[in-house]
C-alpha atoms as an extended CHARMM CRD file, in Angstrom:
* protein
*
       144  EXT
         1         1  MET       CA              0.0280000000       -0.0020000000       -0.0830000000  PROA      1               0.0000000000
         2         2  ASN       CA              1.4330000000        3.3990000000       -0.9780000000  PROA      2               0.0000000000
         3         3  SER       CA              1.6160000000        6.2110000000        1.5780000000  PROA      3               0.0000000000
         4         4  GLN       CA             -1.3000000000        8.1400000000        0.0430000000  PROA      4               0.0000000000
         5         5  ALA       CA             -3.5740000000        5.0560000000        0.4190000000  PROA      5               0.0000000000
         6         6  ALA       CA             -2.2960000000        4.4800000000        3.9840000000  PROA      6               0.0000000000
         7         7  ILE       CA             -3.2020000000        8.1330000000        4.8790000000  PROA      7               0.0000000000
         8         8  ALA       CA             -6.6540000000        7.6580000000        3.2730000000  PROA      8               0.0000000000
         9         9  ASN       CA             -7.3610000000        4.6580000000        5.1980000000  PROA      9               0.0000000000
        10        10  ARG       CA             -6.1330000000        6.1570000000        8.5260000000  PROA      10              0.0000000000
        11        11  THR       CA             -8.3900000000        9.2720000000        8.0310000000  PROA      11              0.0000000000
        12        12  LYS       CA            -11.4590000000        7.1350000000        7.8100000000  PROA      12              0.0000000000
        13        13  VAL       CA            -11.0360000000        6.1380000000       11.4750000000  PROA      13              0.0000000000
        14        14  SER       CA            -12.3270000000        8.4390000000       14.2560000000  PROA      14              0.0000000000
        15        15  THR       CA             -9.2590000000        9.7000000000       16.0220000000  PROA      15              0.0000000000
        16        16  ASP       CA             -8.8110000000       11.4730000000       19.3040000000  PROA      16              0.0000000000
        17        17  ALA       CA             -6.1550000000       14.0390000000       19.9100000000  PROA      17              0.0000000000
        18        18  THR       CA             -4.7990000000       15.6680000000       23.0540000000  PROA      18              0.0000000000
        19        19  ILE       CA             -3.5300000000       19.1700000000       23.2470000000  PROA      19              0.0000000000
        20        20  ASN       CA             -1.3280000000       20.0500000000       26.3500000000  PROA      20              0.0000000000
        21        21  ILE       CA             -0.6190000000       23.6530000000       27.2840000000  PROA      21              0.0000000000
        22        22  ARG       CA              2.0470000000       23.4980000000       30.0220000000  PROA      22              0.0000000000
        23        23  ASN       CA              3.1540000000       25.9880000000       32.6060000000  PROA      23              0.0000000000
        24        24  LEU       CA              1.2590000000       29.0800000000       31.3390000000  PROA      24              0.0000000000
        25        25  ARG       CA              2.5340000000       31.6350000000       33.8480000000  PROA      25              0.0000000000
        26        26  LEU       CA              0.1170000000       34.5190000000       34.4310000000  PROA      26              0.0000000000
        27        27  ARG       CA             -0.5760000000       37.0970000000       37.1620000000  PROA      27              0.0000000000
        28        28  THR       CA             -4.0660000000       37.8050000000       38.6020000000  PROA      28              0.0000000000
        29        29  PHE       CA             -5.8210000000       38.8910000000       41.7570000000  PROA      29              0.0000000000
        30        30  ILE       CA             -6.4130000000       35.6180000000       43.6900000000  PROA      30              0.0000000000
        31        31  GLY       CA             -7.4760000000       35.3350000000       47.2800000000  PROA      31              0.0000000000
        32        32  PHE       CA             -9.6640000000       36.9150000000       49.9430000000  PROA      32              0.0000000000
        33        33  ASN       CA             -7.0380000000       38.3050000000       52.3740000000  PROA      33              0.0000000000
        34        34  PRO       CA             -6.5660000000       42.0740000000       52.2260000000  PROA      34              0.0000000000
        35        35  GLU       CA             -3.0000000000       41.7950000000       50.8250000000  PROA      35              0.0000000000
        36        36  GLU       CA             -4.1980000000       39.3930000000       48.0950000000  PROA      36              0.0000000000
        37        37  LYS       CA             -6.8530000000       41.6940000000       47.0280000000  PROA      37              0.0000000000
        38        38  GLN       CA             -4.2590000000       44.5150000000       46.5400000000  PROA      38              0.0000000000
        39        39  LYS       CA             -1.5100000000       42.7890000000       44.7820000000  PROA      39              0.0000000000
        40        40  GLN       CA             -1.4840000000       40.3810000000       41.8340000000  PROA      40              0.0000000000
        41        41  GLN       CA              0.0200000000       36.9370000000       42.3340000000  PROA      41              0.0000000000
        42        42  ASP       CA              1.6540000000       34.4480000000       40.0520000000  PROA      42              0.0000000000
        43        43  VAL       CA             -0.3890000000       31.4480000000       38.8670000000  PROA      43              0.0000000000
        44        44  VAL       CA              0.8900000000       28.5450000000       36.7690000000  PROA      44              0.0000000000
        45        45  ILE       CA             -1.7350000000       26.8690000000       34.4840000000  PROA      45              0.0000000000
        46        46  ASN       CA             -1.5700000000       23.4800000000       32.9200000000  PROA      46              0.0000000000
        47        47  ILE       CA             -4.3480000000       22.4880000000       30.4720000000  PROA      47              0.0000000000
        48        48  GLU       CA             -5.0350000000       19.1430000000       28.7370000000  PROA      48              0.0000000000
        49        49  ILE       CA             -7.7980000000       19.0300000000       26.1510000000  PROA      49              0.0000000000
        50        50  ASN       CA             -8.8280000000       15.7690000000       24.4650000000  PROA      50              0.0000000000
        51        51  TYR       CA            -11.0110000000       16.1210000000       21.4510000000  PROA      51              0.0000000000
        52        52  VAL       CA            -12.2520000000       14.3260000000       18.2830000000  PROA      52              0.0000000000
        53        53  LEU       CA             -9.8530000000       15.0690000000       15.5190000000  PROA      53              0.0000000000
        54        54  ALA       CA            -11.6040000000       15.9610000000       12.2590000000  PROA      54              0.0000000000
        55        55  GLU       CA            -10.5400000000       13.8390000000        9.2470000000  PROA      55              0.0000000000
        56        56  SER       CA             -9.7410000000       16.9210000000        7.2900000000  PROA      56              0.0000000000
        57        57  VAL       CA             -7.0270000000       18.0600000000        9.7690000000  PROA      57              0.0000000000
        58        58  LEU       CA             -5.0700000000       14.9150000000        8.8780000000  PROA      58              0.0000000000
        59        59  ARG       CA             -5.0800000000       16.3980000000        5.2810000000  PROA      59              0.0000000000
        60        60  ASP       CA             -3.6420000000       19.6020000000        6.6450000000  PROA      60              0.0000000000
        61        61  GLN       CA             -6.8970000000       21.7130000000        6.4530000000  PROA      61              0.0000000000
        62        62  VAL       CA             -6.1880000000       24.3580000000        9.0510000000  PROA      62              0.0000000000
        63        63  GLU       CA             -9.7610000000       25.6200000000        9.2350000000  PROA      63              0.0000000000
        64        64  ASP       CA            -11.0190000000       22.5050000000       10.8300000000  PROA      64              0.0000000000
        65        65  ALA       CA             -8.3430000000       22.2740000000       13.5430000000  PROA      65              0.0000000000
        66        66  LEU       CA             -8.9990000000       23.1300000000       17.2180000000  PROA      66              0.0000000000
        67        67  ASN       CA             -7.1440000000       26.3200000000       17.5740000000  PROA      67              0.0000000000
        68        68  TYR       CA             -5.2370000000       26.2360000000       20.8720000000  PROA      68              0.0000000000
        69        69  LYS       CA             -3.8710000000       29.7440000000       20.3640000000  PROA      69              0.0000000000
        70        70  VAL       CA             -7.4500000000       31.1630000000       20.4340000000  PROA      70              0.0000000000
        71        71  ILE       CA             -8.1870000000       29.0730000000       23.6150000000  PROA      71              0.0000000000
        72        72  THR       CA             -5.0640000000       30.2390000000       25.2770000000  PROA      72              0.0000000000
        73        73  LYS       CA             -5.6880000000       33.9280000000       24.4140000000  PROA      73              0.0000000000
        74        74  LYS       CA             -9.1590000000       33.5950000000       26.0240000000  PROA      74              0.0000000000
        75        75  VAL       CA             -7.7370000000       32.0720000000       29.1800000000  PROA      75              0.0000000000
        76        76  ILE       CA             -4.9660000000       34.7760000000       29.3850000000  PROA      76              0.0000000000
        77        77  GLU       CA             -7.5350000000       37.5980000000       29.1190000000  PROA      77              0.0000000000
        78        78  HSD       CA             -9.9590000000       36.0780000000       31.5110000000  PROA      78              0.0000000000
        79        79  VAL       CA             -7.2060000000       35.3640000000       34.1050000000  PROA      79              0.0000000000
        80        80  GLU       CA             -5.2750000000       38.6580000000       33.8580000000  PROA      80              0.0000000000
        81        81  ASP       CA             -8.3950000000       40.7870000000       33.7250000000  PROA      81              0.0000000000
        82        82  GLY       CA            -10.1960000000       38.8980000000       36.4900000000  PROA      82              0.0000000000
        83        83  ARG       CA            -10.3840000000       38.9960000000       40.2910000000  PROA      83              0.0000000000
        84        84  PHE       CA            -10.9750000000       35.7010000000       42.1390000000  PROA      84              0.0000000000
        85        85  LEU       CA            -11.5530000000       35.0320000000       45.7620000000  PROA      85              0.0000000000
        86        86  LEU       CA            -11.0810000000       31.2430000000       45.4400000000  PROA      86              0.0000000000
        87        87  LEU       CA             -8.8370000000       29.0530000000       43.4610000000  PROA      87              0.0000000000
        88        88  GLU       CA            -11.7730000000       26.8410000000       42.7810000000  PROA      88              0.0000000000
        89        89  LYS       CA            -13.5640000000       29.6170000000       40.8970000000  PROA      89              0.0000000000
        90        90  LEU       CA            -10.5510000000       30.4210000000       38.8040000000  PROA      90              0.0000000000
        91        91  VAL       CA             -9.8980000000       26.8310000000       37.8180000000  PROA      91              0.0000000000
        92        92  ALA       CA            -13.6150000000       26.3360000000       37.0690000000  PROA      92              0.0000000000
        93        93  ASP       CA            -13.6650000000       29.4160000000       34.8280000000  PROA      93              0.0000000000
        94        94  VAL       CA            -10.6580000000       28.2470000000       32.8940000000  PROA      94              0.0000000000
        95        95  LEU       CA            -12.0770000000       24.7850000000       32.5210000000  PROA      95              0.0000000000
        96        96  ASP       CA            -15.2580000000       26.2360000000       31.1600000000  PROA      96              0.0000000000
        97        97  ILE       CA            -13.2360000000       28.1230000000       28.4560000000  PROA      97              0.0000000000
        98        98  CYS       CA            -11.1850000000       24.9440000000       27.5350000000  PROA      98              0.0000000000
        99        99  SER       CA            -14.3330000000       22.8070000000       27.1810000000  PROA      99              0.0000000000
       100       100  ASP       CA            -16.3030000000       25.3110000000       25.2110000000  PROA      100             0.0000000000
       101       101  HSD       CA            -16.1880000000       23.4210000000       21.8430000000  PROA      101             0.0000000000
       102       102  PRO       CA            -18.5240000000       20.6530000000       20.6330000000  PROA      102             0.0000000000
       103       103  GLY       CA            -15.6990000000       18.1990000000       19.8380000000  PROA      103             0.0000000000
       104       104  ILE       CA            -14.2580000000       18.2220000000       23.3390000000  PROA      104             0.0000000000
       105       105  ASN       CA            -14.3590000000       14.7940000000       25.0150000000  PROA      105             0.0000000000
       106       106  HSD       CA            -12.3440000000       15.6240000000       28.2360000000  PROA      106             0.0000000000
       107       107  ALA       CA            -10.6440000000       18.5960000000       29.6370000000  PROA      107             0.0000000000
       108       108  ARG       CA             -8.3680000000       18.9460000000       32.6700000000  PROA      108             0.0000000000
       109       109  VAL       CA             -7.0500000000       22.2240000000       34.2020000000  PROA      109             0.0000000000
       110       110  SER       CA             -4.6180000000       22.4640000000       37.0680000000  PROA      110             0.0000000000
       111       111  ILE       CA             -3.6400000000       25.8090000000       38.4670000000  PROA      111             0.0000000000
       112       112  ASP       CA             -0.8150000000       26.3260000000       40.8820000000  PROA      112             0.0000000000
       113       113  LYS       CA             -0.5740000000       29.2430000000       43.2630000000  PROA      113             0.0000000000
       114       114  PRO       CA              3.1470000000       29.4430000000       44.0120000000  PROA      114             0.0000000000
       115       115  HSD       CA              4.2000000000       30.4730000000       47.5620000000  PROA      115             0.0000000000
       116       116  ALA       CA              0.6910000000       30.3600000000       48.8760000000  PROA      116             0.0000000000
       117       117  LEU       CA              1.9630000000       28.4750000000       52.0240000000  PROA      117             0.0000000000
       118       118  ARG       CA              5.1420000000       29.3610000000       53.8430000000  PROA      118             0.0000000000
       119       119  PHE       CA              6.7720000000       25.9460000000       53.6610000000  PROA      119             0.0000000000
       120       120  ALA       CA              5.3290000000       24.7320000000       50.2950000000  PROA      120             0.0000000000
       121       121  ASP       CA              6.4320000000       25.3280000000       46.7710000000  PROA      121             0.0000000000
       122       122  SER       CA              2.7410000000       25.8900000000       45.6910000000  PROA      122             0.0000000000
       123       123  VAL       CA             -0.8670000000       24.9660000000       46.2230000000  PROA      123             0.0000000000
       124       124  SER       CA             -2.7400000000       23.6570000000       43.3190000000  PROA      124             0.0000000000
       125       125  LEU       CA             -6.2760000000       22.5940000000       42.3850000000  PROA      125             0.0000000000
       126       126  ALA       CA             -7.3700000000       20.5380000000       39.4740000000  PROA      126             0.0000000000
       127       127  LEU       CA            -10.7870000000       20.2000000000       37.8970000000  PROA      127             0.0000000000
       128       128  GLU       CA            -11.9990000000       17.8570000000       34.9590000000  PROA      128             0.0000000000
       129       129  TYR       CA            -14.6780000000       18.0540000000       32.3720000000  PROA      129             0.0000000000
       130       130  ARG       CA            -16.0200000000       14.8750000000       30.6520000000  PROA      130             0.0000000000
       131       131  ALA       CA            -18.5560000000       15.3060000000       27.9090000000  PROA      131             0.0000000000
       132       132  ALA       CA            -20.2600000000       11.9060000000       28.5020000000  PROA      132             0.0000000000
       133       133  ALA       CA            -20.6670000000       12.6970000000       32.1360000000  PROA      133             0.0000000000
       134       134  HSD       CA            -21.9850000000       16.2630000000       31.7410000000  PROA      134             0.0000000000
       135       135  ASN       CA            -25.6490000000       16.2490000000       30.8080000000  PROA      135             0.0000000000
       136       136  GLN       CA            -26.0270000000       18.7090000000       33.6600000000  PROA      136             0.0000000000
       137       137  PRO       CA            -25.3520000000       22.5350000000       33.2890000000  PROA      137             0.0000000000
       138       138  ARG       CA            -21.7780000000       23.5370000000       32.9240000000  PROA      138             0.0000000000
       139       139  HSD       CA            -19.8710000000       25.2800000000       35.7380000000  PROA      139             0.0000000000
       140       140  LEU       CA            -20.6360000000       28.7950000000       34.7420000000  PROA      140             0.0000000000
       141       141  GLU       CA            -24.0970000000       28.1050000000       33.6430000000  PROA      141             0.0000000000
       142       142  ALA       CA            -24.9810000000       26.4930000000       37.0810000000  PROA      142             0.0000000000
       143       143  ILE       CA            -23.7290000000       29.4900000000       38.9160000000  PROA      143             0.0000000000
       144       144  SER       CA            -25.6690000000       32.1720000000       37.0230000000  PROA      144             0.0000000000
């Protein structure tokens, strides 16, 4: 079988793909103590997005690809422009941005708050979204 035929056969199979965005370092207002409300703090974001890969992407059709740059820009804007009392709220918001696409099967977001505790490198929280398990309202929809 030539390489073109092998590619054609492979593209007929449903394929999952995973995008990882690692160690996205941003600053935001996070916390409810008076000093935390006055001064931005570092956060480190890790994102994993599993999605159904469109067959056309394997043929290099850019318009059908999941655009991780667009997702990252939305995350950056939301985090840097926001104010959050709780790490849980920040993680839930970022997870909602990362799972807001019909082809997403699973998304996981972990956010570290470096130096949040005196004797620890960081405190982190992770949340996951699974499409099959979410027939209920999404995080932000449930709150509003």
